JSON list of C-alpha atoms in Angstrom, two decimals:
[
{"chain": "I", "resi": 2, "resn": "MET", "atom": "CA", "xyz": [14.21, 12.32, 6.16]},
{"chain": "I", "resi": 3, "resn": "SER", "atom": "CA", "xyz": [15.95, 9.40, 8.15]},
{"chain": "I", "resi": 4, "resn": "THR", "atom": "CA", "xyz": [14.25, 5.84, 7.54]},
{"chain": "I", "resi": 5, "resn": "THR", "atom": "CA", "xyz": [14.29, 2.65, 9.01]},
{"chain": "I", "resi": 6, "resn": "ARG", "atom": "CA", "xyz": [14.14, -0.80, 7.31]},
{"chain": "I", "resi": 7, "resn": "GLU", "atom": "CA", "xyz": [11.09, -2.79, 8.11]},
{"chain": "I", "resi": 8, "resn": "ILE", "atom": "CA", "xyz": [10.57, -6.49, 7.51]},
{"chain": "I", "resi": 9, "resn": "ILE", "atom": "CA", "xyz": [6.82, -7.21, 7.15]},
{"chain": "I", "resi": 10, "resn": "THR", "atom": "CA", "xyz": [5.08, -10.46, 7.19]},
{"chain": "I", "resi": 11, "resn": "ALA", "atom": "CA", "xyz": [1.46, -11.54, 7.44]},
{"chain": "I", "resi": 12, "resn": "PRO", "atom": "CA", "xyz": [0.34, -14.39, 9.77]},
{"chain": "I", "resi": 13, "resn": "ALA", "atom": "CA", "xyz": [-2.27, -15.48, 7.18]},
{"chain": "I", "resi": 14, "resn": "VAL", "atom": "CA", "xyz": [0.49, -15.63, 4.32]},
{"chain": "I", "resi": 15, "resn": "PRO", "atom": "CA", "xyz": [3.47, -17.52, 5.97]},
{"chain": "I", "resi": 16, "resn": "GLY", "atom": "CA", "xyz": [6.69, -17.30, 3.93]},
{"chain": "I", "resi": 17, "resn": "ILE", "atom": "CA", "xyz": [6.06, -14.01, 1.96]},
{"chain": "I", "resi": 18, "resn": "THR", "atom": "CA", "xyz": [8.17, -11.05, 3.37]},
{"chain": "I", "resi": 19, "resn": "LEU", "atom": "CA", "xyz": [8.10, -7.32, 2.30]},
{"chain": "I", "resi": 20, "resn": "GLU", "atom": "CA", "xyz": [11.04, -5.12, 3.12]},
{"chain": "I", "resi": 21, "resn": "ILE", "atom": "CA", "xyz": [10.46, -1.40, 3.01]},
{"chain": "I", "resi": 22, "resn": "ASP", "atom": "CA", "xyz": [12.05, 1.90, 4.35]},
{"chain": "I", "resi": 23, "resn": "VAL", "atom": "CA", "xyz": [9.62, 3.90, 6.65]},
{"chain": "I", "resi": 24, "resn": "PRO", "atom": "CA", "xyz": [10.33, 7.18, 7.94]},
{"chain": "I", "resi": 25, "resn": "GLU", "atom": "CA", "xyz": [12.34, 6.71, 11.33]},
{"chain": "I", "resi": 26, "resn": "SER", "atom": "CA", "xyz": [9.95, 8.94, 13.57]},
{"chain": "I", "resi": 27, "resn": "TRP", "atom": "CA", "xyz": [6.74, 7.28, 12.47]},
{"chain": "I", "resi": 28, "resn": "ASP", "atom": "CA", "xyz": [4.74, 5.17, 14.82]},
{"chain": "I", "resi": 29, "resn": "ARG", "atom": "CA", "xyz": [4.42, 1.53, 13.79]},
{"chain": "I", "resi": 30, "resn": "HIS", "atom": "CA", "xyz": [1.94, -1.34, 14.46]},
{"chain": "I", "resi": 31, "resn": "THR", "atom": "CA", "xyz": [1.81, -4.92, 13.14]},
{"chain": "I", "resi": 32, "resn": "GLY", "atom": "CA", "xyz": [-1.55, -5.81, 11.81]},
{"chain": "I", "resi": 33, "resn": "GLN", "atom": "CA", "xyz": [-3.16, -9.30, 12.29]},
{"chain": "I", "resi": 34, "resn": "GLU", "atom": "CA", "xyz": [-5.56, -9.38, 9.41]},
{"chain": "I", "resi": 35, "resn": "THR", "atom": "CA", "xyz": [-5.20, -8.04, 5.90]},
{"chain": "I", "resi": 36, "resn": "ALA", "atom": "CA", "xyz": [-3.18, -4.99, 6.91]},
{"chain": "I", "resi": 37, "resn": "ALA", "atom": "CA", "xyz": [0.19, -6.50, 7.95]},
{"chain": "I", "resi": 38, "resn": "PHE", "atom": "CA", "xyz": [1.66, -3.40, 8.94]},
{"chain": "I", "resi": 39, "resn": "VAL", "atom": "CA", "xyz": [0.68, 0.14, 9.62]},
{"chain": "I", "resi": 40, "resn": "ALA", "atom": "CA", "xyz": [2.76, 3.33, 10.35]},
{"chain": "I", "resi": 41, "resn": "ALA", "atom": "CA", "xyz": [1.69, 6.82, 10.86]},
{"chain": "I", "resi": 42, "resn": "MET", "atom": "CA", "xyz": [3.28, 10.26, 11.17]},
{"chain": "I", "resi": 43, "resn": "PRO", "atom": "CA", "xyz": [3.46, 11.10, 15.00]},
{"chain": "I", "resi": 44, "resn": "PRO", "atom": "CA", "xyz": [0.98, 13.44, 16.36]},
{"chain": "I", "resi": 45, "resn": "ALA", "atom": "CA", "xyz": [3.53, 16.14, 16.90]},
{"chain": "I", "resi": 46, "resn": "GLU", "atom": "CA", "xyz": [4.46, 16.30, 13.38]},
{"chain": "I", "resi": 47, "resn": "ALA", "atom": "CA", "xyz": [1.02, 15.53, 11.79]},
{"chain": "I", "resi": 48, "resn": "GLY", "atom": "CA", "xyz": [-1.34, 18.05, 13.33]},
{"chain": "I", "resi": 49, "resn": "PRO", "atom": "CA", "xyz": [-5.02, 17.16, 12.89]},
{"chain": "I", "resi": 50, "resn": "PHE", "atom": "CA", "xyz": [-4.49, 14.41, 10.38]},
{"chain": "I", "resi": 51, "resn": "ALA", "atom": "CA", "xyz": [-1.49, 11.98, 10.16]},
{"chain": "I", "resi": 52, "resn": "ASP", "atom": "CA", "xyz": [-0.06, 10.43, 6.99]},
{"chain": "I", "resi": 53, "resn": "THR", "atom": "CA", "xyz": [-0.32, 6.70, 7.18]},
{"chain": "I", "resi": 54, "resn": "LEU", "atom": "CA", "xyz": [1.20, 3.92, 5.53]},
{"chain": "I", "resi": 55, "resn": "VAL", "atom": "CA", "xyz": [-0.54, 0.75, 5.11]},
{"chain": "I", "resi": 56, "resn": "VAL", "atom": "CA", "xyz": [0.84, -2.76, 3.86]},
{"chain": "I", "resi": 57, "resn": "GLY", "atom": "CA", "xyz": [-1.30, -5.47, 3.05]},
{"chain": "I", "resi": 58, "resn": "ILE", "atom": "CA", "xyz": [-0.13, -9.13, 2.09]},
{"chain": "I", "resi": 59, "resn": "GLU", "atom": "CA", "xyz": [-2.96, -11.50, 1.29]},
{"chain": "I", "resi": 60, "resn": "ARG", "atom": "CA", "xyz": [-3.92, -14.38, -0.87]},
{"chain": "I", "resi": 61, "resn": "LEU", "atom": "CA", "xyz": [-6.10, -13.71, -3.82]},
{"chain": "I", "resi": 62, "resn": "PRO", "atom": "CA", "xyz": [-9.79, -14.62, -3.47]},
{"chain": "I", "resi": 63, "resn": "GLU", "atom": "CA", "xyz": [-10.72, -18.13, -4.90]},
{"chain": "I", "resi": 64, "resn": "GLY", "atom": "CA", "xyz": [-11.75, -17.62, -8.39]},
{"chain": "I", "resi": 65, "resn": "LEU", "atom": "CA", "xyz": [-9.62, -14.34, -9.12]},
{"chain": "I", "resi": 66, "resn": "PRO", "atom": "CA", "xyz": [-6.97, -15.35, -11.58]},
{"chain": "I", "resi": 67, "resn": "ALA", "atom": "CA", "xyz": [-3.25, -14.51, -10.37]},
{"chain": "I", "resi": 68, "resn": "HIS", "atom": "CA", "xyz": [-2.89, -11.95, -13.17]},
{"chain": "I", "resi": 69, "resn": "LEU", "atom": "CA", "xyz": [-2.20, -8.23, -12.40]},
{"chain": "I", "resi": 70, "resn": "GLU", "atom": "CA", "xyz": [-4.78, -7.04, -14.93]},
{"chain": "I", "resi": 71, "resn": "ALA", "atom": "CA", "xyz": [-7.64, -9.20, -13.43]},
{"chain": "I", "resi": 72, "resn": "VAL", "atom": "CA", "xyz": [-6.55, -7.70, -9.85]},
{"chain": "I", "resi": 73, "resn": "ARG", "atom": "CA", "xyz": [-6.30, -4.27, -11.23]},
{"chain": "I", "resi": 74, "resn": "ALA", "atom": "CA", "xyz": [-9.88, -4.35, -12.82]},
{"chain": "I", "resi": 75, "resn": "SER", "atom": "CA", "xyz": [-11.33, -6.01, -9.81]},
{"chain": "I", "resi": 76, "resn": "SER", "atom": "CA", "xyz": [-9.79, -3.69, -7.21]},
{"chain": "I", "resi": 77, "resn": "LEU", "atom": "CA", "xyz": [-11.19, -0.58, -9.27]},
{"chain": "I", "resi": 78, "resn": "VAL", "atom": "CA", "xyz": [-14.51, -2.06, -9.35]},
{"chain": "I", "resi": 79, "resn": "GLN", "atom": "CA", "xyz": [-14.55, -2.63, -5.59]},
{"chain": "I", "resi": 80, "resn": "LEU", "atom": "CA", "xyz": [-13.26, 0.97, -4.85]},
{"chain": "I", "resi": 81, "resn": "HIS", "atom": "CA", "xyz": [-15.84, 2.49, -7.01]},
{"chain": "I", "resi": 82, "resn": "ALA", "atom": "CA", "xyz": [-18.60, 0.47, -5.26]},
{"chain": "I", "resi": 83, "resn": "ALA", "atom": "CA", "xyz": [-17.22, 1.20, -1.82]},
{"chain": "I", "resi": 84, "resn": "VAL", "atom": "CA", "xyz": [-16.13, 4.98, -2.07]},
{"chain": "I", "resi": 85, "resn": "PRO", "atom": "CA", "xyz": [-18.84, 7.12, -3.45]},
{"chain": "I", "resi": 86, "resn": "ASP", "atom": "CA", "xyz": [-16.75, 10.19, -4.29]},
{"chain": "I", "resi": 87, "resn": "LEU", "atom": "CA", "xyz": [-13.71, 8.52, -5.59]},
{"chain": "I", "resi": 88, "resn": "HIS", "atom": "CA", "xyz": [-11.76, 10.62, -8.17]},
{"chain": "I", "resi": 89, "resn": "LEU", "atom": "CA", "xyz": [-9.08, 8.70, -9.83]},
{"chain": "I", "resi": 90, "resn": "VAL", "atom": "CA", "xyz": [-5.81, 10.71, -10.48]},
{"chain": "I", "resi": 91, "resn": "ASP", "atom": "CA", "xyz": [-3.36, 8.01, -11.65]},
{"chain": "I", "resi": 92, "resn": "ASP", "atom": "CA", "xyz": [-3.80, 4.40, -12.63]},
{"chain": "I", "resi": 93, "resn": "ARG", "atom": "CA", "xyz": [-0.76, 2.89, -14.39]},
{"chain": "I", "resi": 94, "resn": "PRO", "atom": "CA", "xyz": [1.66, 0.19, -14.70]},
{"chain": "I", "resi": 95, "resn": "VAL", "atom": "CA", "xyz": [5.00, 0.28, -12.91]},
{"chain": "I", "resi": 96, "resn": "VAL", "atom": "CA", "xyz": [7.78, -1.84, -11.89]},
{"chain": "I", "resi": 97, "resn": "LEU", "atom": "CA", "xyz": [7.87, -3.07, -8.16]},
{"chain": "I", "resi": 98, "resn": "ASP", "atom": "CA", "xyz": [10.99, -4.79, -7.09]},
{"chain": "I", "resi": 99, "resn": "GLY", "atom": "CA", "xyz": [11.67, -5.92, -10.67]},
{"chain": "I", "resi": 100, "resn": "ARG", "atom": "CA", "xyz": [8.27, -7.31, -11.18]},
{"chain": "I", "resi": 101, "resn": "GLU", "atom": "CA", "xyz": [5.15, -6.08, -13.04]},
{"chain": "I", "resi": 102, "resn": "GLY", "atom": "CA", "xyz": [3.18, -3.89, -10.76]},
{"chain": "I", "resi": 103, "resn": "HIS", "atom": "CA", "xyz": [0.51, -1.16, -10.65]},
{"chain": "I", "resi": 104, "resn": "LEU", "atom": "CA", "xyz": [0.27, 2.38, -9.25]},
{"chain": "I", "resi": 105, "resn": "ARG", "atom": "CA", "xyz": [-2.98, 4.04, -8.31]},
{"chain": "I", "resi": 106, "resn": "ALA", "atom": "CA", "xyz": [-3.56, 7.64, -6.89]},
{"chain": "I", "resi": 107, "resn": "LEU", "atom": "CA", "xyz": [-7.03, 8.81, -5.86]},
{"chain": "I", "resi": 108, "resn": "VAL", "atom": "CA", "xyz": [-8.66, 11.40, -3.89]},
{"chain": "I", "resi": 109, "resn": "GLN", "atom": "CA", "xyz": [-11.45, 10.56, -1.72]},
{"chain": "I", "resi": 110, "resn": "SER", "atom": "CA", "xyz": [-13.39, 11.76, 1.32]},
{"chain": "I", "resi": 111, "resn": "THR", "atom": "CA", "xyz": [-13.08, 10.16, 4.87]},
{"chain": "I", "resi": 112, "resn": "GLU", "atom": "CA", "xyz": [-16.12, 9.43, 7.08]},
{"chain": "I", "resi": 113, "resn": "GLN", "atom": "CA", "xyz": [-15.13, 12.65, 8.72]},
{"chain": "I", "resi": 114, "resn": "GLU", "atom": "CA", "xyz": [-15.59, 14.43, 5.42]},
{"chain": "I", "resi": 115, "resn": "ILE", "atom": "CA", "xyz": [-11.98, 15.21, 4.89]},
{"chain": "I", "resi": 116, "resn": "SER", "atom": "CA", "xyz": [-10.34, 14.89, 1.52]},
{"chain": "I", "resi": 117, "resn": "VAL", "atom": "CA", "xyz": [-7.46, 12.69, 1.40]},
{"chain": "I", "resi": 118, "resn": "ILE", "atom": "CA", "xyz": [-5.21, 11.52, -1.41]},
{"chain": "I", "resi": 119, "resn": "VAL", "atom": "CA", "xyz": [-4.25, 7.79, -1.54]},
{"chain": "I", "resi": 120, "resn": "ARG", "atom": "CA", "xyz": [-1.38, 6.49, -3.51]},
{"chain": "I", "resi": 121, "resn": "GLN", "atom": "CA", "xyz": [-0.92, 2.58, -3.73]},
{"chain": "I", "resi": 122, "resn": "VAL", "atom": "CA", "xyz": [1.21, 0.31, -5.46]},
{"chain": "I", "resi": 123, "resn": "PHE", "atom": "CA", "xyz": [0.56, -3.36, -5.69]},
{"chain": "I", "resi": 124, "resn": "ALA", "atom": "CA", "xyz": [2.11, -6.31, -7.13]},
{"chain": "I", "resi": 125, "resn": "LEU", "atom": "CA", "xyz": [1.58, -10.18, -7.21]},
{"chain": "I", "resi": 126, "resn": "HIS", "atom": "CA", "xyz": [4.00, -12.77, -5.98]},
{"chain": "I", "resi": 127, "resn": "GLY", "atom": "CA", "xyz": [2.39, -15.86, -7.16]},
{"chain": "I", "resi": 128, "resn": "ASP", "atom": "CA", "xyz": [-1.11, -15.74, -5.98]},
{"chain": "I", "resi": 129, "resn": "VAL", "atom": "CA", "xyz": [-0.17, -13.27, -3.22]},
{"chain": "I", "resi": 130, "resn": "LEU", "atom": "CA", "xyz": [-1.21, -9.69, -3.63]},
{"chain": "I", "resi": 131, "resn": "VAL", "atom": "CA", "xyz": [1.24, -7.25, -1.93]},
{"chain": "I", "resi": 132, "resn": "THR", "atom": "CA", "xyz": [-0.15, -3.54, -1.52]},
{"chain": "I", "resi": 133, "resn": "ILE", "atom": "CA", "xyz": [1.67, -0.54, -0.12]},
{"chain": "I", "resi": 134, "resn": "ALA", "atom": "CA", "xyz": [-0.56, 2.50, 0.39]},
{"chain": "I", "resi": 135, "resn": "LEU", "atom": "CA", "xyz": [0.13, 6.07, 1.61]},
{"chain": "I", "resi": 136, "resn": "THR", "atom": "CA", "xyz": [-2.65, 8.28, 2.58]},
{"chain": "I", "resi": 137, "resn": "SER", "atom": "CA", "xyz": [-2.21, 12.12, 3.12]},
{"chain": "I", "resi": 138, "resn": "LEU", "atom": "CA", "xyz": [-3.93, 15.49, 2.90]},
{"chain": "I", "resi": 139, "resn": "PRO", "atom": "CA", "xyz": [-4.22, 16.94, -0.64]},
{"chain": "I", "resi": 140, "resn": "PHE", "atom": "CA", "xyz": [-2.34, 20.07, 0.36]},
{"chain": "I", "resi": 141, "resn": "ARG", "atom": "CA", "xyz": [0.72, 18.01, 1.09]},
{"chain": "I", "resi": 142, "resn": "ASP", "atom": "CA", "xyz": [0.54, 16.44, -2.35]},
{"chain": "I", "resi": 143, "resn": "ARG", "atom": "CA", "xyz": [4.19, 17.25, -3.57]},
{"chain": "I", "resi": 144, "resn": "GLU", "atom": "CA", "xyz": [5.80, 16.15, -0.25]},
{"chain": "I", "resi": 145, "resn": "ALA", "atom": "CA", "xyz": [3.61, 13.00, 0.11]},
{"chain": "I", "resi": 146, "resn": "SER", "atom": "CA", "xyz": [4.25, 12.11, -3.58]},
{"chain": "I", "resi": 147, "resn": "GLN", "atom": "CA", "xyz": [8.07, 12.35, -3.07]},
{"chain": "I", "resi": 148, "resn": "LEU", "atom": "CA", "xyz": [7.75, 10.19, 0.18]},
{"chain": "I", "resi": 149, "resn": "ALA", "atom": "CA", "xyz": [5.50, 7.59, -1.69]},
{"chain": "I", "resi": 150, "resn": "ASP", "atom": "CA", "xyz": [8.10, 7.33, -4.51]},
{"chain": "I", "resi": 151, "resn": "ARG", "atom": "CA", "xyz": [10.89, 6.90, -1.90]},
{"chain": "I", "resi": 152, "resn": "ILE", "atom": "CA", "xyz": [9.02, 4.12, 0.08]},
{"chain": "I", "resi": 153, "resn": "PHE", "atom": "CA", "xyz": [7.69, 2.26, -3.01]},
{"chain": "I", "resi": 154, "resn": "SER", "atom": "CA", "xyz": [11.33, 2.17, -4.54]},
{"chain": "I", "resi": 155, "resn": "THR", "atom": "CA", "xyz": [12.68, 0.37, -1.51]},
{"chain": "I", "resi": 156, "resn": "ALA", "atom": "CA", "xyz": [10.32, -2.47, -1.74]},
{"chain": "I", "resi": 157, "resn": "ARG", "atom": "CA", "xyz": [11.59, -6.01, -1.66]},
{"chain": "I", "resi": 158, "resn": "ILE", "atom": "CA", "xyz": [9.29, -8.90, -1.87]},
{"chain": "I", "resi": 159, "resn": "THR", "atom": "CA", "xyz": [10.66, -12.30, -1.08]},
{"chain": "I", "resi": 160, "resn": "ALA", "atom": "CA", "xyz": [9.38, -15.96, -0.48]},
{"chain": "I", "resi": 161, "resn": "GLN", "atom": "CA", "xyz": [10.81, -18.72, 1.73]},
{"chain": "I", "resi": 162, "resn": "ASN", "atom": "CA", "xyz": [10.20, -22.34, 1.79]},
{"chain": "I", "resi": 163, "resn": "GLY", "atom": "CA", "xyz": [7.96, -22.77, -1.39]},
{"chain": "I", "resi": 164, "resn": "ALA", "atom": "CA", "xyz": [5.59, -19.95, -0.32]},
{"chain": "I", "resi": 165, "resn": "ASP", "atom": "CA", "xyz": [4.90, -19.38, -3.91]},
{"chain": "I", "resi": 166, "resn": "ARG", "atom": "CA", "xyz": [1.84, -21.49, -5.10]}
]
């Protein structure tokens, strides 16, 4: 599968950049809020449900320590509160771009009552949380898992002009 290098920034967090490789044929959109970037498998390839890639770049909320374990625990509590049928499949430390990161995989139902699997990896850069998430249908698990691994392994997080706080 051919890929294209994407350079992603978030207007709310100037100076932090994420570079990742995205499947070349996927449709791309730049976000304005928490989702800094969204890419989706084109309808001709996807069928009734398109795999989607969402990148978030955001400052941590006031009061949340800039420690990965605090972010991991807080985000897990939020997930369980917001998603009633969440089933955690994987939840472990990983290395993302040479820094401490965390990988999480979960199965959940969408509002349309379709089961999906979400693989996400996140890491901190100072007080900035960078999240990359790939959502796909469970029957495509092997293919989507390999795609997620390829995308996650290409991630590069950089800061310019004192963007680290």
